[in-house]
PDB file of C-alpha atoms in Angstrom:
ATOM      1  CA  MET I 855      -0.014  -0.024  -0.091  1.00  0.00           C
ATOM      2  CA  PRO I 856       1.464   3.374  -1.091  1.00  0.00           C
ATOM      3  CA  VAL I 857       2.282   5.841   1.822  1.00  0.00           C
ATOM      4  CA  PHE I 858       2.770   9.646   1.488  1.00  0.00           C
ATOM      5  CA  GLU I 859       4.498  11.632   4.002  1.00  0.00           C
ATOM      6  CA  LYS I 860       5.177  15.399   4.321  1.00  0.00           C
ATOM      7  CA  ARG I 861       7.137  16.865   7.140  1.00  0.00           C
ATOM      8  CA  THR I 862       7.844  20.496   7.813  1.00  0.00           C
ATOM      9  CA  ARG I 863       9.751  22.213  10.584  1.00  0.00           C
ATOM     10  CA  ILE I 864       7.844  25.222  11.964  1.00  0.00           C
ATOM     11  CA  ALA I 865       9.257  27.902  14.245  1.00  0.00           C
ATOM     12  CA  ALA I 866       6.325  27.991  16.554  1.00  0.00           C
ATOM     13  CA  SER I 867       5.285  25.626  19.390  1.00  0.00           C
ATOM     14  CA  ALA I 868       3.568  22.359  19.005  1.00  0.00           C
ATOM     15  CA  ALA I 869       0.676  23.803  20.869  1.00  0.00           C
ATOM     16  CA  ARG I 870       0.342  26.769  18.566  1.00  0.00           C
ATOM     17  CA  VAL I 871       0.417  24.415  15.453  1.00  0.00           C
ATOM     18  CA  PHE I 872      -2.050  22.118  16.896  1.00  0.00           C
ATOM     19  CA  ALA I 873      -4.322  24.856  17.859  1.00  0.00           C
ATOM     20  CA  PHE I 874      -4.224  26.224  14.240  1.00  0.00           C
ATOM     21  CA  HIS I 875      -5.748  22.824  13.121  1.00  0.00           C
ATOM     22  CA  GLU I 876      -8.385  23.231  15.865  1.00  0.00           C
ATOM     23  CA  ALA I 877      -9.563  26.675  14.979  1.00  0.00           C
ATOM     24  CA  PRO I 878     -12.790  27.015  13.203  1.00  0.00           C
ATOM     25  CA  GLY I 879     -12.382  27.432   9.456  1.00  0.00           C
ATOM     26  CA  ALA I 880      -8.948  25.580   9.455  1.00  0.00           C
ATOM     27  CA  HIS I 881     -10.059  23.063   6.987  1.00  0.00           C
ATOM     28  CA  GLU I 882     -11.268  25.771   4.571  1.00  0.00           C
ATOM     29  CA  ARG I 883      -8.067  27.820   4.971  1.00  0.00           C
ATOM     30  CA  LEU I 884      -6.136  24.537   4.054  1.00  0.00           C
ATOM     31  CA  SER I 885      -8.085  23.788   0.880  1.00  0.00           C
ATOM     32  CA  PRO I 886      -6.196  25.363  -2.075  1.00  0.00           C
ATOM     33  CA  PRO I 887      -8.323  27.529  -4.310  1.00  0.00           C
ATOM     34  CA  TRP I 888      -6.985  25.526  -7.484  1.00  0.00           C
ATOM     35  CA  SER I 889      -7.661  22.101  -6.002  1.00  0.00           C
ATOM     36  CA  GLY I 890     -11.076  21.542  -7.016  1.00  0.00           C
ATOM     37  CA  GLN I 891     -12.298  20.992  -3.452  1.00  0.00           C
ATOM     38  CA  ARG I 892     -15.432  22.515  -1.625  1.00  0.00           C
ATOM     39  CA  VAL I 893     -15.813  21.856   2.101  1.00  0.00           C
ATOM     40  CA  VAL I 894     -19.496  21.262   2.241  1.00  0.00           C
ATOM     41  CA  SER I 895     -19.596  20.391   6.060  1.00  0.00           C
ATOM     42  CA  PRO I 896     -16.380  20.758   8.223  1.00  0.00           C
ATOM     43  CA  ALA I 897     -15.923  18.651  11.258  1.00  0.00           C
ATOM     44  CA  LYS I 898     -17.271  20.495  14.331  1.00  0.00           C
ATOM     45  CA  SER I 899     -14.044  19.418  16.102  1.00  0.00           C
ATOM     46  CA  LEU I 900     -11.272  16.813  15.893  1.00  0.00           C
ATOM     47  CA  ALA I 901     -12.827  14.383  18.325  1.00  0.00           C
ATOM     48  CA  VAL I 902     -13.338  10.768  17.368  1.00  0.00           C
ATOM     49  CA  GLY I 903     -16.466  10.333  15.551  1.00  0.00           C
ATOM     50  CA  GLU I 904     -16.599  13.759  14.123  1.00  0.00           C
ATOM     51  CA  ARG I 905     -17.075  13.777  10.149  1.00  0.00           C
ATOM     52  CA  ALA I 906     -16.102  16.302   7.428  1.00  0.00           C
ATOM     53  CA  ILE I 907     -17.622  16.240   4.015  1.00  0.00           C
ATOM     54  CA  VAL I 908     -15.832  17.567   1.030  1.00  0.00           C
ATOM     55  CA  GLU I 909     -16.768  17.541  -2.656  1.00  0.00           C
ATOM     56  CA  ILE I 910     -13.786  16.990  -4.994  1.00  0.00           C
ATOM     57  CA  LYS I 911     -13.862  17.779  -8.760  1.00  0.00           C
ATOM     58  CA  MET I 912     -12.540  14.912 -10.878  1.00  0.00           C
ATOM     59  CA  GLY I 913     -12.748  15.806 -14.387  1.00  0.00           C
ATOM     60  CA  PRO I 914     -16.292  17.030 -15.100  1.00  0.00           C
ATOM     61  CA  LEU I 915     -17.642  15.274 -12.164  1.00  0.00           C
ATOM     62  CA  TRP I 916     -17.923  16.183  -8.529  1.00  0.00           C
ATOM     63  CA  GLN I 917     -17.270  13.218  -6.045  1.00  0.00           C
ATOM     64  CA  THR I 918     -18.210  13.273  -2.299  1.00  0.00           C
ATOM     65  CA  PHE I 919     -15.429  12.477   0.177  1.00  0.00           C
ATOM     66  CA  VAL I 920     -16.520  11.728   3.803  1.00  0.00           C
ATOM     67  CA  ALA I 921     -13.667  11.620   6.371  1.00  0.00           C
ATOM     68  CA  GLU I 922     -14.432  10.379   9.991  1.00  0.00           C
ATOM     69  CA  HIS I 923     -12.006  11.256  12.956  1.00  0.00           C
ATOM     70  CA  THR I 924     -10.959   7.936  14.266  1.00  0.00           C
ATOM     71  CA  ALA I 925      -8.121   8.936  16.776  1.00  0.00           C
ATOM     72  CA  TYR I 926      -7.283  12.203  18.607  1.00  0.00           C
ATOM     73  CA  GLU I 927      -4.715  13.097  21.168  1.00  0.00           C
ATOM     74  CA  PRO I 928      -5.170  16.590  22.195  1.00  0.00           C
ATOM     75  CA  GLY I 929      -2.061  18.716  21.345  1.00  0.00           C
ATOM     76  CA  ARG I 930      -0.267  15.802  19.487  1.00  0.00           C
ATOM     77  CA  MET I 931      -2.366  14.250  16.619  1.00  0.00           C
ATOM     78  CA  PHE I 932      -5.583  13.299  15.143  1.00  0.00           C
ATOM     79  CA  ARG I 933      -6.416  10.647  12.459  1.00  0.00           C
ATOM     80  CA  ASP I 934      -9.154  10.730   9.826  1.00  0.00           C
ATOM     81  CA  GLU I 935     -10.295   7.833   7.660  1.00  0.00           C
ATOM     82  CA  GLN I 936     -12.274   7.915   4.434  1.00  0.00           C
ATOM     83  CA  ARG I 937     -15.923   6.524   4.800  1.00  0.00           C
ATOM     84  CA  LYS I 938     -16.858   7.388   1.212  1.00  0.00           C
ATOM     85  CA  GLY I 939     -14.833   8.716  -1.434  1.00  0.00           C
ATOM     86  CA  PRO I 940     -12.458   8.083  -4.538  1.00  0.00           C
ATOM     87  CA  PHE I 941      -9.955   6.009  -2.665  1.00  0.00           C
ATOM     88  CA  ALA I 942     -10.293   2.230  -2.003  1.00  0.00           C
ATOM     89  CA  ARG I 943      -8.402   3.147   1.388  1.00  0.00           C
ATOM     90  CA  TRP I 944      -7.398   6.372   2.944  1.00  0.00           C
ATOM     91  CA  VAL I 945      -5.884   6.890   6.406  1.00  0.00           C
ATOM     92  CA  HIS I 946      -4.496  10.425   7.275  1.00  0.00           C
ATOM     93  CA  THR I 947      -2.448  10.901  10.394  1.00  0.00           C
ATOM     94  CA  HIS I 948      -1.877  14.485  11.340  1.00  0.00           C
ATOM     95  CA  LEU I 949       0.966  14.647  13.877  1.00  0.00           C
ATOM     96  CA  VAL I 950       2.611  17.743  15.629  1.00  0.00           C
ATOM     97  CA  GLU I 951       6.011  16.878  17.177  1.00  0.00           C
ATOM     98  CA  PRO I 952       7.728  19.328  19.530  1.00  0.00           C
ATOM     99  CA  ASP I 953      11.273  20.453  18.615  1.00  0.00           C
ATOM    100  CA  GLY I 954      12.049  22.267  21.782  1.00  0.00           C
ATOM    101  CA  ASP I 955       9.758  25.054  23.337  1.00  0.00           C
ATOM    102  CA  SER I 956       9.458  27.239  20.379  1.00  0.00           C
ATOM    103  CA  ALA I 957       9.397  24.854  17.402  1.00  0.00           C
ATOM    104  CA  SER I 958       7.797  21.760  15.968  1.00  0.00           C
ATOM    105  CA  PHE I 959       7.462  19.308  13.275  1.00  0.00           C
ATOM    106  CA  LEU I 960       4.230  19.170  11.349  1.00  0.00           C
ATOM    107  CA  VAL I 961       3.820  15.664   9.745  1.00  0.00           C
ATOM    108  CA  ASP I 962       1.036  14.443   7.416  1.00  0.00           C
ATOM    109  CA  ARG I 963       1.140  10.707   6.974  1.00  0.00           C
ATOM    110  CA  ILE I 964      -1.353   9.117   4.426  1.00  0.00           C
ATOM    111  CA  GLU I 965      -1.862   5.580   3.826  1.00  0.00           C
ATOM    112  CA  TYR I 966      -3.968   5.138   0.606  1.00  0.00           C
ATOM    113  CA  GLU I 967      -4.926   2.662  -2.045  1.00  0.00           C
ATOM    114  CA  LEU I 968      -6.430   3.786  -5.309  1.00  0.00           C
ATOM    115  CA  PRO I 969      -9.455   2.009  -6.680  1.00  0.00           C
ATOM    116  CA  LEU I 970      -8.947  -1.063  -9.095  1.00  0.00           C
ATOM    117  CA  GLY I 971      -5.880  -2.299  -7.234  1.00  0.00           C
ATOM    118  CA  ALA I 972      -2.663  -2.705  -9.044  1.00  0.00           C
ATOM    119  CA  LEU I 973      -4.324  -1.558 -12.254  1.00  0.00           C
ATOM    120  CA  GLY I 974      -5.278   1.814 -10.495  1.00  0.00           C
ATOM    121  CA  GLN I 975      -1.781   2.070  -8.965  1.00  0.00           C
ATOM    122  CA  MET I 976      -0.072   1.360 -12.476  1.00  0.00           C
ATOM    123  CA  PHE I 977      -2.194   3.993 -14.233  1.00  0.00           C
ATOM    124  CA  GLY I 978      -3.002   6.497 -11.539  1.00  0.00           C
ATOM    125  CA  GLY I 979      -0.409   6.056  -9.018  1.00  0.00           C
ATOM    126  CA  TRP I 980       1.818   8.860 -10.333  1.00  0.00           C
ATOM    127  CA  PHE I 981      -1.180  11.247 -10.623  1.00  0.00           C
ATOM    128  CA  ALA I 982      -2.488  10.624  -7.170  1.00  0.00           C
ATOM    129  CA  ARG I 983       1.129  11.136  -5.700  1.00  0.00           C
ATOM    130  CA  ARG I 984       1.655  14.399  -7.574  1.00  0.00           C
ATOM    131  CA  LYS I 985      -1.739  15.595  -6.334  1.00  0.00           C
ATOM    132  CA  LEU I 986      -0.835  14.913  -2.826  1.00  0.00           C
ATOM    133  CA  GLU I 987       2.501  16.371  -2.962  1.00  0.00           C
ATOM    134  CA  GLN I 988       0.875  19.743  -4.531  1.00  0.00           C
ATOM    135  CA  LEU I 989      -1.966  19.747  -1.773  1.00  0.00           C
ATOM    136  CA  PHE I 990       0.336  19.172   1.122  1.00  0.00           C
ATOM    137  CA  ASP I 991       3.004  21.475  -0.045  1.00  0.00           C
ATOM    138  CA  PHE I 992       0.182  24.174   0.073  1.00  0.00           C
ATOM    139  CA  ARG I 993      -1.249  23.103   3.429  1.00  0.00           C
ATOM    140  CA  HIS I 994       2.241  23.126   4.990  1.00  0.00           C
ATOM    141  CA  LYS I 995       3.102  26.544   3.573  1.00  0.00           C
ATOM    142  CA  VAL I 996      -0.255  28.043   4.919  1.00  0.00           C
ATOM    143  CA  THR I 997       0.165  26.363   8.443  1.00  0.00           C
ATOM    144  CA  LYS I 998       3.780  27.457   8.628  1.00  0.00           C
ATOM    145  CA  GLU I 999       2.999  31.121   7.677  1.00  0.00           C
ATOM    146  CA  ALA I1000       0.130  31.409   9.918  1.00  0.00           C
ATOM    147  CA  CYS I1001       1.837  29.904  12.993  1.00  0.00           C
ATOM    148  CA  GLU I1002       5.042  31.724  12.309  1.00  0.00           C
ATOM    149  CA  SER I1003       3.474  35.135  12.005  1.00  0.00           C
ATOM    150  CA  PRO I1004       3.317  37.521  14.915  1.00  0.00           C
ATOM    151  CA  ALA I1005      -0.440  37.647  14.953  1.00  0.00           C
ATOM    152  CA  GLY I1006      -0.701  33.934  15.026  1.00  0.00           C
ATOM    153  CA  ALA I1007      -3.210  31.404  13.588  1.00  0.00           C
TER     154      ALA I1007
END
């Protein structure tokens, strides 16, 4: 199963970076305008059982992506898993690791499987990987800028 991981050092405490993700509107701020995503219903919190519903444009069609939070450690991590959507499997772990008192690492780890098994991976694996890289480059940049700014998240 493919695994995608993005790791970025942020000059802000782990508490500040995690608080950015817990703030209302975080999911919308982390959705690139060019990505073909619409947050239909954000999760009310990061707590286990909360769900987010996002519409994703795939060619001329829109597909619904439902992610349910399945793990939550306040100040440290949360995990969401696809309940409905374009992937055969999607498990996304968001982790914030302290690096001293005033810095941290933001780590996004995604275990995913494309539909159609090996055939889907052969023909769509490169495309999915490229889209994940673009999406998480954007998300980490937005998070870093917000958390490192004097005004904060």
